[in-house]
Amino acid sequence: MFRRALEKLHNFRLLPVFVIVSMAIGIAIGKWYGISNFELTPPIDAIKSIFHGTYEFSIGNTLALGVVVGLFMMMYPAMANIRFEDLGKAAKSPKQLLIVIFFNYAIAPFFMLLLAKIFLSGEPDLYTGLVLYGLAPCIAMVIVFTYLSAGNGPLAIILVALNSIIQMILIPVYAKLLLGEIQFDVWVVGESVLLYLGIPLVAGMLTRFLGVRRYGEEWFNRLKFYLDTMSIIGLLFTLVVMFALKGDLILEKPFFIVQMAIPMTLFFWTMFVIVYLTGWKLGLNYRDAVAVAFNSTGRDFEIAIAIAITAFNPTVALATVIGPLIEVPVMLALVWFAKKTEFKLFRGRE
């Protein structure tokens, strides 16, 4: 019975239902506890406080750790499914790498700036939050969305690693170019890479390497079902936590959410479809086109939130926190879109 329940969870047709329920639970929790009234703790700071022995139990700290736990549950199974040899093959994909670099650094930040000017020019704090959100490409969840859409996981990891290096150099440049002189700790980028990418990658690859070495490939194939289950549960748990962060605000000021949702939804759909079709036009197969599209679309909300909290006022920070509430459901819709168009666009391509 337990396995049958897990199999229902794996059914992609039912996933939207689970997503909506998770969002509703998060909103209810946020409303019940009035979580928006509490100071938000950046996840990295909560982790640091544990190692320094200064952690204090609070709603802000607990939710910050909840984000870290949820993202690890999502990332670890995707990483465990990666073969070492596939990473080497993925690294030798110049066309894919160039597409991602071009769209992430020549198009995305400026497209988000344009949307901010069109939709939020009269709201300076929301404008700043939206521009911040567009600065850096995602270094974590795009791997999960690539995984859910049956894309090229090893390529997604290589692309994320490349983005991690480039954004450590370019984020200060883009921040000054698009927002003026602001002060923030650039090392927060490196810390995010370690926390959200490095730890799950090492844990996942060790699981695969040591498990297959000791118990064989058949054992790992059986384990894969439970790893996939963990990834989906992690996604739903992360949604509960994220929507709990601003559940009361969503109910009390829905227009505030709509103001951010319109430009962000336009950004994600436009970027994904253009890059996805560019990959198709340039002869990529489905798995590579999906990996490239998600890596050019997802934004690094952890970095945006961290910069907003340290360098701007609470309203700007609030705008960046709203970002993932919009991004995650939209990206799940893009997973559905990709799977629906795979056969029509990529039939016969290997």
Coordinates of C-alpha atoms in Angstrom, one line a residue:
M1 CA 0.0 0.0 0.0
F2 CA 2.9 2.4 0.9
R3 CA 4.6 1.7 -2.4
R4 CA 1.3 2.2 -4.3
A5 CA 0.9 5.6 -2.7
L6 CA 4.5 6.5 -3.7
E7 CA 3.7 5.4 -7.3
K8 CA 0.8 7.8 -7.4
L9 CA 3.2 10.5 -6.3
H10 CA 5.4 9.7 -9.3
N11 CA 2.5 10.1 -11.7
F12 CA 3.3 13.3 -13.5
R13 CA -0.4 13.9 -14.3
L14 CA -1.1 14.1 -10.5
L15 CA 1.9 16.4 -9.8
P16 CA 0.0 19.6 -10.4
V17 CA -2.6 18.6 -7.8
F18 CA 0.1 17.9 -5.3
V19 CA 1.7 21.2 -6.1
I20 CA -1.5 23.2 -5.6
V21 CA -2.2 21.4 -2.3
S22 CA 1.4 22.1 -1.1
M23 CA 1.0 25.8 -2.0
A24 CA -2.3 26.0 -0.2
I25 CA -0.8 24.3 2.9
G26 CA 2.1 26.8 2.9
I27 CA -0.3 29.8 2.5
A28 CA -2.4 28.5 5.4
I29 CA 0.7 28.1 7.6
G30 CA 1.9 31.5 6.7
K31 CA -1.5 33.0 7.5
W32 CA -2.0 31.1 10.8
Y33 CA 1.4 32.1 12.2
G34 CA 1.6 35.6 10.6
I35 CA 5.1 34.7 9.3
S36 CA 5.6 37.9 7.3
N37 CA 5.8 39.7 10.7
F38 CA 9.0 37.8 11.5
E39 CA 12.5 38.8 10.2
L40 CA 13.7 36.6 7.4
T41 CA 17.0 34.8 7.9
P42 CA 19.1 34.1 4.8
P43 CA 19.5 30.2 4.6
I44 CA 23.3 30.6 4.5
D45 CA 23.3 32.6 7.7
A46 CA 21.2 30.0 9.5
I47 CA 23.7 27.3 8.5
K48 CA 26.6 29.4 9.7
S49 CA 25.0 30.0 13.0
I50 CA 24.7 26.3 13.6
F51 CA 28.5 25.8 13.0
H52 CA 29.3 28.8 15.1
G53 CA 27.1 27.6 18.0
T54 CA 25.0 30.7 17.9
Y55 CA 21.8 29.3 16.4
E56 CA 18.6 30.4 18.0
F57 CA 15.3 28.7 17.4
S58 CA 12.9 31.1 15.7
I59 CA 10.4 31.0 12.9
G60 CA 12.7 32.9 10.6
N61 CA 15.7 30.5 11.3
T62 CA 13.5 27.4 11.0
L63 CA 12.1 28.4 7.7
A64 CA 15.5 29.3 6.4
L65 CA 16.7 25.8 7.3
G66 CA 13.6 24.4 5.7
V67 CA 14.6 25.9 2.4
V68 CA 18.0 24.3 2.7
V69 CA 16.6 20.8 3.6
G70 CA 14.0 21.0 0.8
L71 CA 16.5 21.9 -1.9
F72 CA 18.9 19.2 -0.7
M73 CA 16.1 16.6 -1.0
M74 CA 15.4 17.8 -4.5
M75 CA 19.0 18.0 -5.6
Y76 CA 20.6 14.9 -4.0
P77 CA 18.5 12.3 -6.0
A78 CA 19.2 14.1 -9.3
M79 CA 22.9 14.1 -8.5
A80 CA 22.9 10.4 -7.5
N81 CA 21.6 9.5 -11.0
I82 CA 24.6 11.1 -12.7
R83 CA 27.4 8.8 -14.0
F84 CA 31.0 10.1 -13.7
E85 CA 31.7 9.3 -17.3
D86 CA 28.7 11.3 -18.5
L87 CA 30.0 14.5 -17.0
G88 CA 33.1 14.2 -19.2
K89 CA 31.0 13.8 -22.3
A90 CA 28.8 16.7 -21.3
A91 CA 31.8 19.0 -20.8
K92 CA 32.6 18.5 -24.5
S93 CA 29.5 20.3 -25.7
P94 CA 30.6 23.8 -27.0
K95 CA 27.4 24.6 -28.8
Q96 CA 25.3 24.1 -25.7
L97 CA 27.8 26.0 -23.5
L98 CA 27.8 29.0 -25.9
I99 CA 24.0 29.1 -26.1
V100 CA 23.7 29.2 -22.3
I101 CA 26.5 31.8 -21.8
F102 CA 24.9 34.1 -24.5
F103 CA 21.3 34.0 -23.1
N104 CA 22.3 34.1 -19.5
Y105 CA 24.7 37.1 -19.7
A106 CA 23.9 39.0 -22.9
I107 CA 20.1 38.7 -22.8
A108 CA 18.5 37.7 -19.4
P109 CA 19.6 40.5 -17.1
F110 CA 18.7 43.2 -19.7
F111 CA 15.4 41.5 -20.6
M112 CA 14.4 41.5 -16.9
L113 CA 15.5 45.2 -16.7
L114 CA 13.2 46.0 -19.6
L115 CA 10.3 44.2 -18.0
A116 CA 10.9 46.1 -14.7
K117 CA 10.8 49.4 -16.6
I118 CA 7.6 48.4 -18.4
F119 CA 5.6 47.0 -15.4
L120 CA 7.2 48.5 -12.3
S121 CA 8.7 51.9 -13.1
G122 CA 6.3 53.5 -10.6
E123 CA 7.3 51.1 -7.8
P124 CA 11.0 51.6 -7.1
D125 CA 11.4 48.9 -4.5
L126 CA 9.6 46.2 -6.6
Y127 CA 11.6 47.5 -9.6
T128 CA 14.9 46.9 -7.7
G129 CA 13.8 43.5 -6.5
L130 CA 12.9 42.4 -10.0
V131 CA 16.1 43.6 -11.5
L132 CA 18.0 41.8 -8.7
Y133 CA 16.2 38.6 -9.4
G134 CA 17.4 38.7 -13.0
L135 CA 21.1 39.2 -12.3
A136 CA 22.2 35.6 -11.8
P137 CA 21.3 32.3 -13.4
C138 CA 20.1 29.5 -11.1
I139 CA 22.7 27.1 -9.6
A140 CA 20.4 24.5 -8.1
M141 CA 16.8 24.0 -9.0
V142 CA 17.3 24.0 -12.8
I143 CA 19.0 20.6 -12.3
V144 CA 15.7 19.3 -10.8
F145 CA 13.5 20.7 -13.5
T146 CA 15.9 19.2 -16.1
Y147 CA 15.6 15.9 -14.2
L148 CA 11.8 16.1 -14.1
S149 CA 11.6 16.7 -17.8
A150 CA 13.9 13.8 -18.7
G151 CA 16.6 16.2 -19.9
N152 CA 20.4 15.8 -20.0
G153 CA 21.3 15.8 -16.3
P154 CA 25.1 15.7 -16.7
L155 CA 25.0 18.6 -19.1
A156 CA 22.8 20.5 -16.7
I157 CA 25.5 20.1 -14.0
I158 CA 28.3 21.2 -16.3
L159 CA 26.2 24.3 -17.2
V160 CA 25.4 25.1 -13.6
A161 CA 29.1 24.7 -12.7
L162 CA 30.0 27.1 -15.5
N163 CA 27.3 29.6 -14.4
S164 CA 28.6 29.4 -10.8
I165 CA 32.1 30.5 -11.9
I166 CA 31.0 33.2 -14.3
Q167 CA 28.4 34.8 -11.9
M168 CA 30.9 35.1 -9.1
I169 CA 32.8 37.5 -11.4
L170 CA 29.9 39.2 -13.2
I171 CA 27.3 39.8 -10.4
P172 CA 29.1 42.8 -9.0
V173 CA 29.5 44.2 -12.5
Y174 CA 25.9 43.7 -13.5
A175 CA 24.7 45.0 -10.1
K176 CA 26.6 48.3 -10.5
L177 CA 25.6 48.6 -14.2
L178 CA 21.9 48.0 -13.7
L179 CA 21.3 49.3 -10.1
G180 CA 24.2 51.7 -9.4
E181 CA 26.6 51.6 -6.5
I182 CA 25.5 48.9 -3.9
Q183 CA 27.5 47.1 -1.2
F184 CA 27.2 43.4 -0.6
D185 CA 29.4 40.4 0.2
V186 CA 30.4 38.8 -3.1
W187 CA 31.5 35.7 -1.2
V188 CA 27.8 34.9 -0.7
V189 CA 27.9 33.6 -4.3
G190 CA 30.6 31.1 -3.5
E191 CA 28.9 30.0 -0.3
S192 CA 25.7 29.4 -2.3
V193 CA 27.5 27.3 -4.8
L194 CA 28.9 25.2 -2.1
L195 CA 25.7 24.8 -0.1
Y196 CA 23.2 24.3 -3.0
L197 CA 25.4 22.6 -5.6
G198 CA 28.6 21.2 -4.0
I199 CA 27.1 19.3 -1.0
P200 CA 24.3 17.5 -2.9
L201 CA 26.7 16.7 -5.8
V202 CA 29.3 15.1 -3.5
A203 CA 26.7 13.2 -1.5
G204 CA 24.8 12.0 -4.6
M205 CA 27.9 10.9 -6.5
L206 CA 29.3 9.1 -3.5
T207 CA 26.0 7.3 -3.1
R208 CA 26.1 6.0 -6.6
F209 CA 29.9 5.2 -6.7
L210 CA 30.0 3.4 -3.3
G211 CA 26.6 1.8 -3.7
V212 CA 27.2 0.4 -7.2
R213 CA 30.7 -0.7 -6.2
R214 CA 29.4 -2.6 -3.2
Y215 CA 25.9 -3.8 -4.2
G216 CA 25.8 -3.6 -8.0
E217 CA 23.9 -1.7 -10.6
E218 CA 20.7 -3.7 -10.0
W219 CA 20.6 -2.5 -6.3
F220 CA 21.0 1.1 -7.5
N221 CA 18.1 0.7 -10.0
R222 CA 15.9 -0.4 -7.1
L223 CA 17.1 2.5 -5.0
K224 CA 16.3 4.9 -7.8
F225 CA 12.6 4.6 -7.2
Y226 CA 13.0 5.9 -3.7
L227 CA 15.4 8.6 -4.7
D228 CA 12.9 9.9 -7.3
T229 CA 10.3 9.9 -4.5
M230 CA 12.6 11.9 -2.3
S231 CA 13.1 14.5 -5.0
I232 CA 9.3 15.0 -5.5
I233 CA 8.7 15.1 -1.7
G234 CA 11.5 17.7 -1.5
L235 CA 9.9 19.8 -4.2
L236 CA 6.5 19.7 -2.4
F237 CA 8.1 20.4 1.0
T238 CA 10.1 23.4 -0.5
L239 CA 6.8 24.8 -1.9
V240 CA 5.2 24.5 1.5
V241 CA 8.1 26.4 3.1
M242 CA 8.3 29.1 0.4
F243 CA 4.6 29.8 0.4
A244 CA 4.5 29.8 4.2
L245 CA 7.1 32.6 4.1
K246 CA 4.5 35.0 2.6
G247 CA 1.2 33.1 3.0
D248 CA -0.4 35.9 5.0
L249 CA 0.8 38.6 2.5
I250 CA -0.7 36.6 -0.4
L251 CA -4.1 36.7 1.2
E252 CA -3.9 40.2 2.5
K253 CA -2.2 41.9 -0.5
P254 CA -2.8 39.8 -3.6
F255 CA -2.2 42.7 -6.0
F256 CA 1.4 43.0 -4.6
I257 CA 2.0 39.4 -5.8
V258 CA 0.3 40.0 -9.2
Q259 CA 2.6 43.0 -9.8
M260 CA 5.6 40.7 -9.6
A261 CA 3.9 37.7 -11.2
I262 CA 3.2 39.3 -14.5
P263 CA 6.7 40.4 -15.5
M264 CA 8.3 37.3 -14.0
T265 CA 5.9 34.9 -15.8
L266 CA 6.6 36.7 -19.1
F267 CA 10.3 36.4 -18.4
F268 CA 10.3 32.7 -17.7
W269 CA 8.0 31.7 -20.6
T270 CA 9.7 33.9 -23.1
M271 CA 13.3 32.9 -22.2
F272 CA 12.5 29.2 -22.0
V273 CA 10.6 29.0 -25.3
I274 CA 13.2 31.1 -27.2
V275 CA 16.1 29.1 -25.9
Y276 CA 14.3 25.7 -26.3
L277 CA 13.4 26.6 -29.9
T278 CA 17.0 27.9 -30.5
G279 CA 18.3 24.5 -29.4
W280 CA 15.8 22.7 -31.7
K281 CA 16.8 25.0 -34.6
L282 CA 20.5 24.4 -34.1
G283 CA 20.0 20.6 -34.2
L284 CA 20.2 19.7 -30.5
N285 CA 18.3 16.6 -29.3
Y286 CA 15.5 17.0 -26.8
R287 CA 17.6 16.1 -23.7
D288 CA 20.2 18.8 -24.5
A289 CA 17.6 21.4 -25.6
V290 CA 15.8 21.0 -22.3
A291 CA 18.9 21.3 -20.2
V292 CA 20.1 24.4 -22.1
A293 CA 16.6 26.0 -21.9
F294 CA 16.2 25.5 -18.1
N295 CA 19.8 26.7 -17.5
S296 CA 19.1 29.9 -19.4
T297 CA 15.8 30.5 -17.7
G298 CA 16.0 29.8 -14.0
R299 CA 17.2 32.6 -11.8
D300 CA 19.3 32.4 -8.6
F301 CA 16.7 33.5 -6.0
E302 CA 19.0 32.6 -3.1
I303 CA 21.6 35.2 -4.3
A304 CA 18.9 37.8 -5.0
I305 CA 17.4 37.4 -1.5
A306 CA 20.8 37.5 0.1
I307 CA 21.8 40.7 -1.7
A308 CA 18.4 42.3 -1.0
I309 CA 18.5 41.6 2.7
T310 CA 22.1 43.0 3.1
A311 CA 22.0 45.9 0.7
F312 CA 18.4 47.2 0.5
N313 CA 15.3 47.8 2.5
P314 CA 12.8 45.2 3.6
T315 CA 10.4 45.9 0.7
V316 CA 13.1 45.1 -1.8
A317 CA 13.9 41.9 0.1
L318 CA 10.2 41.0 0.1
A319 CA 10.0 41.4 -3.7
T320 CA 12.9 38.9 -4.1
V321 CA 11.2 36.5 -1.7
I322 CA 8.1 36.5 -3.8
G323 CA 10.2 35.5 -6.8
P324 CA 10.5 31.8 -6.1
L325 CA 6.8 31.6 -5.2
I326 CA 6.2 32.5 -8.9
E327 CA 9.2 30.8 -10.4
V328 CA 8.7 27.3 -9.1
P329 CA 5.1 26.8 -10.3
V330 CA 5.9 28.4 -13.7
M331 CA 9.0 26.2 -14.2
L332 CA 6.8 23.1 -13.4
A333 CA 4.5 24.3 -16.1
L334 CA 7.5 24.5 -18.5
V335 CA 8.4 20.9 -17.6
W336 CA 4.9 20.0 -18.7
F337 CA 5.3 22.1 -21.9
A338 CA 8.6 20.5 -22.7
K339 CA 7.3 16.9 -22.3
K340 CA 4.3 17.7 -24.4
T341 CA 6.3 19.1 -27.3
E342 CA 9.2 16.5 -27.2
F343 CA 7.7 14.1 -29.7
K344 CA 6.5 16.8 -32.1
L345 CA 9.8 18.8 -32.3
F346 CA 12.5 16.2 -31.6
R347 CA 11.2 13.0 -33.2
G348 CA 14.1 11.0 -34.7
R349 CA 16.9 13.0 -33.0
E350 CA 19.3 11.1 -30.7

